[in-house]
CSV table of C-alpha atoms in Angstrom, one decimal:
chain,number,residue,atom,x,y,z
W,2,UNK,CA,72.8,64.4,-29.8
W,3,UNK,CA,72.7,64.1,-26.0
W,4,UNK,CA,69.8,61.7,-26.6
W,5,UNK,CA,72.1,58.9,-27.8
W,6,UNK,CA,74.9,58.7,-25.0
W,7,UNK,CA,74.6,56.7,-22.6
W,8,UNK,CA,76.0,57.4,-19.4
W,9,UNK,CA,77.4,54.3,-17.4
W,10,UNK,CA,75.2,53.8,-14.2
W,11,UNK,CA,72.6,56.4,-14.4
W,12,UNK,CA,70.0,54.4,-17.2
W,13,UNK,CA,70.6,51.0,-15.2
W,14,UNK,CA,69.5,52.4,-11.5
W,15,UNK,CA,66.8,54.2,-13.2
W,16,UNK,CA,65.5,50.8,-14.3
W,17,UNK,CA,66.4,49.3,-10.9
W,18,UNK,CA,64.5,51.7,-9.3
W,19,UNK,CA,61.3,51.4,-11.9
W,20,UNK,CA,61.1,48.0,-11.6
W,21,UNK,CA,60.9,48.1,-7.8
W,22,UNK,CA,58.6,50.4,-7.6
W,23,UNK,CA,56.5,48.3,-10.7
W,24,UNK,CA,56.8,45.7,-8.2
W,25,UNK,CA,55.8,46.9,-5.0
W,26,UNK,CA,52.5,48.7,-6.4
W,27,UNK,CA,51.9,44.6,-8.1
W,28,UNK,CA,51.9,43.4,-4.3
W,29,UNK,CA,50.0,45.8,-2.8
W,30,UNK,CA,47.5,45.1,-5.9
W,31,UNK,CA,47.5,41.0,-4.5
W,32,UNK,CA,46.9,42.2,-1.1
W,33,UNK,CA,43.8,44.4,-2.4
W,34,UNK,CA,42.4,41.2,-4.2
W,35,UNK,CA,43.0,39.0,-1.1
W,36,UNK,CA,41.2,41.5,0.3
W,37,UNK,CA,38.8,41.6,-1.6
W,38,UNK,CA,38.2,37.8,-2.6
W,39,UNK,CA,37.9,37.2,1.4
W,40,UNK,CA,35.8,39.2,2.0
W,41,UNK,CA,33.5,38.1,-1.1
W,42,UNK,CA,33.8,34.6,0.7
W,43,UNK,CA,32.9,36.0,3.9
W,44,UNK,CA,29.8,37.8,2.3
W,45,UNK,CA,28.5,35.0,0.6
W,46,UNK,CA,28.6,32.7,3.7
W,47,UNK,CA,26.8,35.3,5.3
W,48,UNK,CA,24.3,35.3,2.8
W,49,UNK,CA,24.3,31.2,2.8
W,50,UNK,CA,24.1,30.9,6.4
W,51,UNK,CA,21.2,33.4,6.3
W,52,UNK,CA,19.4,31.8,3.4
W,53,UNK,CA,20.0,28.3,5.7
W,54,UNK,CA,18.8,29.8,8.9
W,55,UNK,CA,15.7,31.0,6.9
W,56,UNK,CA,14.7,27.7,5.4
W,57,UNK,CA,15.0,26.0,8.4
W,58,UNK,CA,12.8,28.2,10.4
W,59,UNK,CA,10.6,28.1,7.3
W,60,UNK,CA,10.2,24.1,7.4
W,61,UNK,CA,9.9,24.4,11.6
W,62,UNK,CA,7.3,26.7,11.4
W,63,UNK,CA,5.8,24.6,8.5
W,64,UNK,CA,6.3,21.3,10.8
W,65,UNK,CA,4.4,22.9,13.8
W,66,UNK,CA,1.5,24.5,12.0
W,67,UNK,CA,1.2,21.9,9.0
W,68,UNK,CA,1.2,17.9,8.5
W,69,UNK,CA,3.7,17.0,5.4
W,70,UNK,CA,2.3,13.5,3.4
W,71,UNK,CA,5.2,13.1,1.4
W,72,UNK,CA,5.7,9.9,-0.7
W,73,UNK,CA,7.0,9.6,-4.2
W,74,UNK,CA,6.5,6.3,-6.2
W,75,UNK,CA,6.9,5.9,-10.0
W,76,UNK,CA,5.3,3.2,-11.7
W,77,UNK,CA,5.1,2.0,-15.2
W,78,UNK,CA,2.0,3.1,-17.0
W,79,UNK,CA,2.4,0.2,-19.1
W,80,UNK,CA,2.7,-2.3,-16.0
W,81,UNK,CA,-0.5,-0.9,-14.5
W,82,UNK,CA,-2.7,-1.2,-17.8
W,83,UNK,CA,-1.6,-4.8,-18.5
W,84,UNK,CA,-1.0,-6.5,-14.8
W,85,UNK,CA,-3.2,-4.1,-12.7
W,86,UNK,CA,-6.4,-3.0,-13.9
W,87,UNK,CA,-7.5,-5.9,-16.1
W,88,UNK,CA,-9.9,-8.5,-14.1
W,89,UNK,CA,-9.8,-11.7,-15.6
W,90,UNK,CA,-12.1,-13.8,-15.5
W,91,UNK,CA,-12.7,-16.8,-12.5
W,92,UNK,CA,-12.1,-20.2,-13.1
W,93,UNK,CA,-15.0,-22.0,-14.0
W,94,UNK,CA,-14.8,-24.3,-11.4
W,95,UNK,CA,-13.7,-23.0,-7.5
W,96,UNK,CA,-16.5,-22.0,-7.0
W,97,UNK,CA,-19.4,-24.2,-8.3
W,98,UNK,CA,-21.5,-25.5,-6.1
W,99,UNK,CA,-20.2,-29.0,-7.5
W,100,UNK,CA,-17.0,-28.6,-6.8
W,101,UNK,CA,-17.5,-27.2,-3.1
W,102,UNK,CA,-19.6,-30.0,-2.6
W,103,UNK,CA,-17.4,-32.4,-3.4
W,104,UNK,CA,-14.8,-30.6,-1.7
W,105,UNK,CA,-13.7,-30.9,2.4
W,106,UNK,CA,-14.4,-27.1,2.7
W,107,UNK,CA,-16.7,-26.3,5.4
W,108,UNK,CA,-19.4,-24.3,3.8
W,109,UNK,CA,-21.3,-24.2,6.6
W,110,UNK,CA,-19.1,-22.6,8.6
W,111,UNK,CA,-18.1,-20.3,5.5
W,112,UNK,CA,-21.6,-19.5,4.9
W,113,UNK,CA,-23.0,-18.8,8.6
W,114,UNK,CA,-23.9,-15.6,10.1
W,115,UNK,CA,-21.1,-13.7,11.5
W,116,UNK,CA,-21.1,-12.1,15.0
W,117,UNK,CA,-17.9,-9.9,15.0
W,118,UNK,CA,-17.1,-7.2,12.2
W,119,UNK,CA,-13.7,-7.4,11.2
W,120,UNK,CA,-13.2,-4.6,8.7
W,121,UNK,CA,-13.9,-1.3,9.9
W,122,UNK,CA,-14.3,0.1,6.2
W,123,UNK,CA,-11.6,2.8,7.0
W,124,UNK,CA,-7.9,3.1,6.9
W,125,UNK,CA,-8.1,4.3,10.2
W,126,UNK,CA,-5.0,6.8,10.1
W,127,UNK,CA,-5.6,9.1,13.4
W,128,UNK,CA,-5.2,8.6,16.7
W,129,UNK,CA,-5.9,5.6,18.2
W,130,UNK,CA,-8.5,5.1,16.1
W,131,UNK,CA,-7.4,1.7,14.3
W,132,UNK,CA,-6.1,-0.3,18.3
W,133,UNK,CA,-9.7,1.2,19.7
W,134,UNK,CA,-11.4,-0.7,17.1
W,135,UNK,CA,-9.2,-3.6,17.5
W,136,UNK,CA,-10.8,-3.1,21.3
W,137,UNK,CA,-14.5,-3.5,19.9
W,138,UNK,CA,-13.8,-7.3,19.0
W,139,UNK,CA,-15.0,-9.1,22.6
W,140,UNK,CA,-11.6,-10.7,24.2
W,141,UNK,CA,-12.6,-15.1,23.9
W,142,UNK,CA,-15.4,-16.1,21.9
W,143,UNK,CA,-18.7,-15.7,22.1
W,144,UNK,CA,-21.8,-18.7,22.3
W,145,UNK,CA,-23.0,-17.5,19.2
W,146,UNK,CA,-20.1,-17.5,17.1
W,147,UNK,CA,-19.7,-20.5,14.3
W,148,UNK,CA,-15.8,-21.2,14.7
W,149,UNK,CA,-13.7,-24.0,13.7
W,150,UNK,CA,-13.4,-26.9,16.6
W,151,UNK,CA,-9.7,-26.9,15.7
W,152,UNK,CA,-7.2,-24.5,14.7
W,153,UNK,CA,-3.9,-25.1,13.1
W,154,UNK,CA,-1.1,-22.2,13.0
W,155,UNK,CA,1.4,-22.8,10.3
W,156,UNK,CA,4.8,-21.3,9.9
W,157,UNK,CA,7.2,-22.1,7.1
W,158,UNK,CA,11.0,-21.8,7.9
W,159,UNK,CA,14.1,-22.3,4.8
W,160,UNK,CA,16.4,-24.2,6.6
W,161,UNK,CA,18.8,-23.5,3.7
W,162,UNK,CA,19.0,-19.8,4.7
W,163,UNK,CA,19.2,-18.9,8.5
W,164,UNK,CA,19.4,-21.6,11.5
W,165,UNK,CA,17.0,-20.9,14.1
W,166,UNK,CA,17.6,-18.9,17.1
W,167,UNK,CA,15.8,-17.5,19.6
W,168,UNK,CA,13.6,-14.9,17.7
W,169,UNK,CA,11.9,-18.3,16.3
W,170,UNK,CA,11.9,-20.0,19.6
W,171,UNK,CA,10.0,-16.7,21.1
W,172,UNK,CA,7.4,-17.1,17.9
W,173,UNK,CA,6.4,-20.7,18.9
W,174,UNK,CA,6.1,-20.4,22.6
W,175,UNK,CA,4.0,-17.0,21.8
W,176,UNK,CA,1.7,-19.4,20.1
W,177,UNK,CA,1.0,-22.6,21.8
W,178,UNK,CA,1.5,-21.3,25.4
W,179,UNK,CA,-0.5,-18.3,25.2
W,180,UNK,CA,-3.2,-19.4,22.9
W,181,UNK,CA,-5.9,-22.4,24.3
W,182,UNK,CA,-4.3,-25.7,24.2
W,183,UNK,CA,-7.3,-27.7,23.5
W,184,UNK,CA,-8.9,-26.0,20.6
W,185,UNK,CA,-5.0,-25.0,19.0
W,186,UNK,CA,-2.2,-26.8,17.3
W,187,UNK,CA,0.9,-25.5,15.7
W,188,UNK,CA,2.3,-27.2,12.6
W,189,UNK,CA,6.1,-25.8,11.7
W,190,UNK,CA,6.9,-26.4,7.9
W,191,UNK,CA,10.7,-26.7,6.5
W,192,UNK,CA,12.2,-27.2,2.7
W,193,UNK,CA,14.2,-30.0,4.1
W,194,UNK,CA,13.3,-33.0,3.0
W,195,UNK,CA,14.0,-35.1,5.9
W,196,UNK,CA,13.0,-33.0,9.1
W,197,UNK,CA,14.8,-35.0,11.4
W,198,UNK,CA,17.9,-32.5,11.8
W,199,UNK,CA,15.6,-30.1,13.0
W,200,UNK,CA,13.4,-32.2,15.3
W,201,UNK,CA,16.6,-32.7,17.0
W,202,UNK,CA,17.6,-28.9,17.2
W,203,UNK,CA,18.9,-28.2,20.6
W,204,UNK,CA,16.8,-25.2,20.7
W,205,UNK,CA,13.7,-26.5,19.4
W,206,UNK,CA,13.4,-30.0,20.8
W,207,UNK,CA,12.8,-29.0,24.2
W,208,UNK,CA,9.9,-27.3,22.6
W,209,UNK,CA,8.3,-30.6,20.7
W,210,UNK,CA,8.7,-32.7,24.0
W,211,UNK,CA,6.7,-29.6,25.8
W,212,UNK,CA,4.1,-29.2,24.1
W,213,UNK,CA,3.3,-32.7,22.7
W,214,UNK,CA,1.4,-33.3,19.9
W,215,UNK,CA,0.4,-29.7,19.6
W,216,UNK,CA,3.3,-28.9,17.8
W,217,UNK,CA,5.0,-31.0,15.0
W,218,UNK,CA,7.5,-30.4,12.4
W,219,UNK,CA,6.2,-31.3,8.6
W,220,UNK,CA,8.4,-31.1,5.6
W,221,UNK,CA,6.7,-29.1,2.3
W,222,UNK,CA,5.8,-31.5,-0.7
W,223,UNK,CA,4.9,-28.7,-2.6
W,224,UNK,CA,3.7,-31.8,-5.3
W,225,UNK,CA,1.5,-33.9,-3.0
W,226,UNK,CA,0.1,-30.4,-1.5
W,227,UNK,CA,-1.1,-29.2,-5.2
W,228,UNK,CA,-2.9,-32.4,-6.0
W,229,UNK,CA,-6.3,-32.0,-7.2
W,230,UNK,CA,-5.6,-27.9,-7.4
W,231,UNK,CA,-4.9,-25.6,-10.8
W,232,UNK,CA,-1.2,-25.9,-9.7
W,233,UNK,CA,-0.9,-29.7,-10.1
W,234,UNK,CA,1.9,-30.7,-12.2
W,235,UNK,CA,2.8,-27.2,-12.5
W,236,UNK,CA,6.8,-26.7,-13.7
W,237,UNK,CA,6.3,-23.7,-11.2
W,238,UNK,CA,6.0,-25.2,-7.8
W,239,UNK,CA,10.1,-25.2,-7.7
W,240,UNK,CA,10.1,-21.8,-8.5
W,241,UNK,CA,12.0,-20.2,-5.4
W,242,UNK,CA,14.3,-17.0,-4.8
W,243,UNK,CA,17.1,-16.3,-2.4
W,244,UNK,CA,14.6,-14.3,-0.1
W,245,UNK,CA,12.5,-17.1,0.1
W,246,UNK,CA,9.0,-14.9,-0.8
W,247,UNK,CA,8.4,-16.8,-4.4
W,248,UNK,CA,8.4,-20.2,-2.3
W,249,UNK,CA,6.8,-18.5,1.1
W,250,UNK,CA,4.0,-17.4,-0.9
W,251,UNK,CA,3.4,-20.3,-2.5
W,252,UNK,CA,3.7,-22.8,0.5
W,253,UNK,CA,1.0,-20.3,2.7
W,254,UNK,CA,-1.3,-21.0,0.0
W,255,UNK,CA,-0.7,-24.6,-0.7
W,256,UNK,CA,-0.5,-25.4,2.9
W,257,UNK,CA,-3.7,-23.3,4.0
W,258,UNK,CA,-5.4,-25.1,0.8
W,259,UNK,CA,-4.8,-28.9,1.8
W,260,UNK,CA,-4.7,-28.3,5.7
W,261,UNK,CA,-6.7,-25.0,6.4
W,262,UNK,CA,-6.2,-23.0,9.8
W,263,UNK,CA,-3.9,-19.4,10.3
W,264,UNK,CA,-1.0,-18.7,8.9
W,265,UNK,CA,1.8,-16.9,10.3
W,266,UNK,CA,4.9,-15.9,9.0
W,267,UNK,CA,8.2,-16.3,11.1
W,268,UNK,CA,9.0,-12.8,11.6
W,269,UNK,CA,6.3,-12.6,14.0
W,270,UNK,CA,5.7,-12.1,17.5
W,271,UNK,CA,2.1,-12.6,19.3
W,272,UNK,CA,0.9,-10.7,21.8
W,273,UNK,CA,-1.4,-13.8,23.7
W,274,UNK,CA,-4.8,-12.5,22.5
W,275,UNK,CA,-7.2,-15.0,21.9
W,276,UNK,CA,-6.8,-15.6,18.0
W,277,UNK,CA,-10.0,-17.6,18.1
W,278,UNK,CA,-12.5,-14.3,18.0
W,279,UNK,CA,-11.0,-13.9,14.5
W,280,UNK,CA,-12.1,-17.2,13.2
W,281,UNK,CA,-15.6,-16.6,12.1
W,282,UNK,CA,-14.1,-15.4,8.1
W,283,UNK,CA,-11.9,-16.0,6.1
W,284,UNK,CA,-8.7,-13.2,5.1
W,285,UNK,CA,-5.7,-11.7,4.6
W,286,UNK,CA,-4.4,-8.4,6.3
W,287,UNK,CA,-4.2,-4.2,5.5
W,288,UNK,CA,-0.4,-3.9,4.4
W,289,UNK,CA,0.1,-0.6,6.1
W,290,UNK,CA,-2.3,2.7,7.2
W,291,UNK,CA,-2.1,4.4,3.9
W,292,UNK,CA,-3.8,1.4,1.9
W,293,UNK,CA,-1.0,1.6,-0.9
W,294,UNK,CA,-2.9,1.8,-4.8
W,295,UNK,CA,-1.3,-1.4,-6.3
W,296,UNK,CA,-0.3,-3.3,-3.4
W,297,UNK,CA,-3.0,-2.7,-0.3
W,298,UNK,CA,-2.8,-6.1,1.0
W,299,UNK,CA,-0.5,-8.9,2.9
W,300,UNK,CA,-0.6,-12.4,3.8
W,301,UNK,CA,1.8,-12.3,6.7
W,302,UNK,CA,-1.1,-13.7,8.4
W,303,UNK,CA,-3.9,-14.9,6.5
W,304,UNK,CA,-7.0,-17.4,7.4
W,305,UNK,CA,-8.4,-19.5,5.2
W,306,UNK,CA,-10.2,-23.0,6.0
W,307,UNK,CA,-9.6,-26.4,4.0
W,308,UNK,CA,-10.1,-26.5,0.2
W,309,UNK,CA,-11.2,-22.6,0.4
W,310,UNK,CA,-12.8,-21.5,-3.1
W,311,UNK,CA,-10.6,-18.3,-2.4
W,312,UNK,CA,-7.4,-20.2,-2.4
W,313,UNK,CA,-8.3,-22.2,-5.6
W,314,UNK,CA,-8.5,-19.3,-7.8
W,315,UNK,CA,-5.6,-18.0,-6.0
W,316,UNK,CA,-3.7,-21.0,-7.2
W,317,UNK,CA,-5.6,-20.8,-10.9
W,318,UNK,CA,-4.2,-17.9,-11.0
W,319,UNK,CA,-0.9,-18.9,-10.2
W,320,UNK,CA,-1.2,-21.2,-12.6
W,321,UNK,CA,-2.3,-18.8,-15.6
W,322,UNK,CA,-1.5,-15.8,-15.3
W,323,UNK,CA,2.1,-14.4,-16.8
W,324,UNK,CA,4.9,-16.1,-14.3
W,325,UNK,CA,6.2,-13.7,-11.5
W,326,UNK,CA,9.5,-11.9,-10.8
W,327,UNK,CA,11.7,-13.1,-8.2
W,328,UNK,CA,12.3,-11.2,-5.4
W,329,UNK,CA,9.3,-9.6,-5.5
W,330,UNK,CA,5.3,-10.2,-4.2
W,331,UNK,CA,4.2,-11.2,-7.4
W,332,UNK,CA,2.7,-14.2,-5.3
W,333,UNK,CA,2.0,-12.4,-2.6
W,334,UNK,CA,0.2,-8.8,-2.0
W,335,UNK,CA,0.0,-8.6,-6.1
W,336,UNK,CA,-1.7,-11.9,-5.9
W,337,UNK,CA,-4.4,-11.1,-3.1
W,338,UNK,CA,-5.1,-7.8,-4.5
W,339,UNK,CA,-5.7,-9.4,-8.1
W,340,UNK,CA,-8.6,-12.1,-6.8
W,341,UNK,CA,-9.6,-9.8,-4.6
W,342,UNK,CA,-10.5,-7.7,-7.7
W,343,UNK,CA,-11.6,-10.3,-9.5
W,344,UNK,CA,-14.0,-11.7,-7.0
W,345,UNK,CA,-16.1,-8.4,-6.6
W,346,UNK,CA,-16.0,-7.9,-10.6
W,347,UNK,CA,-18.0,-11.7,-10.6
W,348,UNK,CA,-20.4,-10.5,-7.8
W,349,UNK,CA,-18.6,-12.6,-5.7
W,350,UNK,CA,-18.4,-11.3,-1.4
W,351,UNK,CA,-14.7,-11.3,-1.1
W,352,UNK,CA,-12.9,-12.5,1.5
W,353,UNK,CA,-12.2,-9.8,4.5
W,354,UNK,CA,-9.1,-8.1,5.1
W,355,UNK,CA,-7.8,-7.2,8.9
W,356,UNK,CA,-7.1,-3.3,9.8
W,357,UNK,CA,-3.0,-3.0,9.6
W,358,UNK,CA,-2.7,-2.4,13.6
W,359,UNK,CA,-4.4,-6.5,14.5
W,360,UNK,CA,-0.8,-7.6,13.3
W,361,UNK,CA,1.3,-5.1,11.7
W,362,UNK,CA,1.1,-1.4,13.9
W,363,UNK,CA,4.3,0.0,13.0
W,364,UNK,CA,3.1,1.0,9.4
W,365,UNK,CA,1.5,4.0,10.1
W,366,UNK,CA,1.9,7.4,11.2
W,367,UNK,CA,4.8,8.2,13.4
W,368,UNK,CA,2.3,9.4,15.6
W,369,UNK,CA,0.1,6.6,16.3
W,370,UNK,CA,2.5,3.3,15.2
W,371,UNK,CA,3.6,1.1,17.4
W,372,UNK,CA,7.3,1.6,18.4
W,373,UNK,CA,10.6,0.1,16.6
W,374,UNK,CA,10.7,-3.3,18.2
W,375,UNK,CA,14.5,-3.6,18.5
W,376,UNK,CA,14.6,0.1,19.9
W,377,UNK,CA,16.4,0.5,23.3
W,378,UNK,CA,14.2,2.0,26.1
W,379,UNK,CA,15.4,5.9,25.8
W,380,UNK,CA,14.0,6.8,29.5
W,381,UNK,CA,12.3,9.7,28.5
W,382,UNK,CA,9.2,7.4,28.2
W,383,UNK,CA,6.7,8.7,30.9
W,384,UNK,CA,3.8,6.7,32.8
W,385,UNK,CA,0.7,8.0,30.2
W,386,UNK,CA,3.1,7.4,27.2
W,387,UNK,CA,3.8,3.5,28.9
W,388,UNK,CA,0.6,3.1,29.6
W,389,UNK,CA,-1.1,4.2,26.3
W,390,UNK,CA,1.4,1.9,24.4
W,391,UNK,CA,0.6,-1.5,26.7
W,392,UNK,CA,-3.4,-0.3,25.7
W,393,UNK,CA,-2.2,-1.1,22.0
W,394,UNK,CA,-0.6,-3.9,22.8
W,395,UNK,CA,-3.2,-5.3,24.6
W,396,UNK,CA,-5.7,-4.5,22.2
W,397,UNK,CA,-3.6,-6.4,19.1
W,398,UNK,CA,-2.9,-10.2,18.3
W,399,UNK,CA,0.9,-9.7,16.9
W,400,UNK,CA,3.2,-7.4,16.3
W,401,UNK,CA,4.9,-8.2,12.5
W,402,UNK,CA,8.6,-8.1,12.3
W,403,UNK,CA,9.7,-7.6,8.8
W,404,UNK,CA,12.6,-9.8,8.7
W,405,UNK,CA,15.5,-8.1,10.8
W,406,UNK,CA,16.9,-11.4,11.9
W,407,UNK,CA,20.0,-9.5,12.9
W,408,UNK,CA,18.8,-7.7,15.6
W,409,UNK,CA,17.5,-8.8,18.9
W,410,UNK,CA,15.1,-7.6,21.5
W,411,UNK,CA,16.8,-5.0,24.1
W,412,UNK,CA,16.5,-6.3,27.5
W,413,UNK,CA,14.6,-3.0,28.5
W,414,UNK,CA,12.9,-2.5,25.7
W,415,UNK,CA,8.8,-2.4,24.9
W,416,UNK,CA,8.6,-5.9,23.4
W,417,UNK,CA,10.5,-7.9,26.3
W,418,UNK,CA,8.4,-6.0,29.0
W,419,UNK,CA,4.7,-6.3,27.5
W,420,UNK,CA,5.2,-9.2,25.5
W,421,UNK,CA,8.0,-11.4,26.4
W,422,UNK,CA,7.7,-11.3,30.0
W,423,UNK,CA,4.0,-12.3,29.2
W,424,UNK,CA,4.8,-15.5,27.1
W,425,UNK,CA,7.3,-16.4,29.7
W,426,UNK,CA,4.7,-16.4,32.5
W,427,UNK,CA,2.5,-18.6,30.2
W,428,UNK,CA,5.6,-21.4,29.5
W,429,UNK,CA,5.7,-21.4,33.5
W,430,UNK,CA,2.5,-22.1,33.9
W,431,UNK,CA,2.2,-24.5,30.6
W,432,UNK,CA,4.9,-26.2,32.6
W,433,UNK,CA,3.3,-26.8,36.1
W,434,UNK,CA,-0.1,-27.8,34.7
W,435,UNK,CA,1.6,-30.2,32.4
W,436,UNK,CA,3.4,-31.8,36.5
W,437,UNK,CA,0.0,-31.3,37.6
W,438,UNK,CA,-2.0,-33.9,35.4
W,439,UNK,CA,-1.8,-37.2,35.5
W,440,UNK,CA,0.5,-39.2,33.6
């Protein structure tokens, strides 16, 4: 019976007081989770920043005691069994001895005993291995040596695409002040079709009127250069891309094939050596140190003479083979490597190919490559480390660019104190023998 009253105020503060004390023993349970939550955070950073600390002193100790060759490159089976590895064959003309005959190539030149090795047979990765070699080839040429009486550089420039500025200007005055002004000319090769906007350049014409007829401005009739070649009448010579490397490629080997001489792309800088030593062969230049598998060579600087054999099939095979890609080297390193191939599958003696460092030394090792170009001088460069850098530079004809037209050479940097400063010396002097002879 007494389990059914009620009595007013007794059940009600015995719920008040449950609930309160329901509700305290709830907070102190958040608090114990807080608790423990932080300090399951604080453990497990712990353990991350451990697990960090080890790894790093892991690839430290790995980095002192061990050299790392890491380079990852995927590539289409399918590509390499139908582009790469067939050889097909020659034309079935470049190189008859009818056709070279007949031709303006200067076979005996080709065909005479060489004096200077060019190709070391090696990549050349350690050390100074590749710029002591370059030191090997004698510094002006030799009595014996069967060289061209005349050497033309040509340079190609897309008007279309950047004006000229002073990274160009620096290009042509490395060339015809520093290299000999009887034996050299330097022919500068535009897409326009008239080239008497740039002729009147402010930059450049002080240039023309300098140095005379050793330098004149040509425009490219990719038509008139192909005559007589596998590419005559192609629908590809206007094949072009917005990098201009479709079109580059093709004008170096039109331009080399109806003119002959050295070729040298605009995103260059020479150092003032003697380019004549190298004139005894014909080639093309190492890409980088590493000798990549499907594309181990580059024509940023190539040497061919007039109405080469080499250059024909290069341009049969233009010509023939499937159409390249734009915006890629399909003309270019792809195209070198392919005749290259070709020619040693016909038991034909190739033509050479330059060690990387003669005019590219920044692909290699970080080691033994020559310094970022555009790189400000740090000051923690000491005498030996200055001094062993200028015995590169001295020992190699150009130093390759890659394009980087945005940046400039730092005032104290490498290039405007062991180059630069060199070419400038040479204008000067270009200058005062030019007031010294007679009108």
């Amino acid at each position: 019976m007494l389990s059914g009253l009620r009595i007013p105020g007794v059940s009600g503060r015995s719920r008040t007081r449950g609930s309160e004390l329901l509700g305290y023993e709830g907070r102190e349970d958040d608090k114990l989770t807080k608790r423990r939550v932080v300090r399951s955070l604080t453990e497990k950073r712990r353990a991350l920043g451990l697990l960090l600390g080890f790894v790093a002193a892991t690839l430290f100790v790995l980095w002192r005691r061990y050299e790392l060759h890491i380079e990852i490159q995927v590539f289409s089976r399918g590509w390499i069994s139908n582009t790469i590895l067939p050889t097909p064959p020659l034309s079935s003309t470049c190189f008859s001895p009818g056709a070279i005959a007949r031709s303006s190539y200067p076979a005996d030149l080709a065909q005479a005993p060489s004096f200077v090795e060019l190709h070391a047979g090696l990549g050349m990765t350690l050390g100074n291995d590749c710029y002591k070699f370059a030191s090997t080839i004698p510094r002006s040429p030799l009595p014996e040596m069967a060289l061209p009486q005349h050497t033309v550089f040509h340079t190609y420039w897309r008007s279309d695409l950047l004006p000229l500025g002073p990274r160009q200007i620096s290009l042509f005055d490395s060339l015809l002040a520093t290299q000999d002004r009887k034996s050299t000319s330097v022919i500068l090769w535009t897409n326009s079709p008239s080239t008497a906007q740039l002729e009147a350049h402010p930059k450049l014409s002080p240039l023309l009127k300098r140095y005379g007829k050793r330098f004149t401005v040509r425009s490219v009739d990719k038509r008139e250069l192909a005559r007589g070649t596998p590419m005559e009448g192609h629908h590809l010579l206007e094949m072009a891309d917005a990098k201009a490397w479709l079109d580059g490629d093709l004008v170096r080997v039109l331009v080399l094939w109806a003119k002959g001489g050295i070729w040298v792309d605009m995103d260059t800088i020479m150092t003032g050596r003697d380019m004549r030593v190298l004139g005894e062969s014909e080639w093309v230049t190492q890409w980088d140190c590493y000798d990549k598998v499907y594309a181990p060579l580059n024509g940023a600087m190539m040497h061919f003479h007039e109405n080469s054999p080499y250059l024909c099939e290069m341009l049969y095979a233009m010509a023939n083979d499937p159409p390249p890609k734009k915006g890629t080297t399909d003309w270019g390193s792809r195209l070198y490597h392919k005749i290259w191939r070709r020619l040693v599958e016909n038991g034909i003696t190739p033509f050479k190919i330059l060690p990387y460092c003669f005019t590219d030394g920044q692909t290699c090792r970080l080691d033994n490559r020559l310094p970022d170009p555009f790189a400000k001088n740090d000051g923690k460069w000491g005498q030996g480390r200055a001094a062993e850098l200028k015995r590169k530079v001295e020992s190699v004809w150009a130093v390759h660019l890659h394009n980087q037209w945005e940046k400039e050479f730092p005032k104290d940097g490498w290039v405007r104190s062991m180059i630069l400063s060199k070419v400038e010396d040479a204008v000067r002097r270009y200058r005062s023998v030019d007031m010294e002879e007679p009108a």
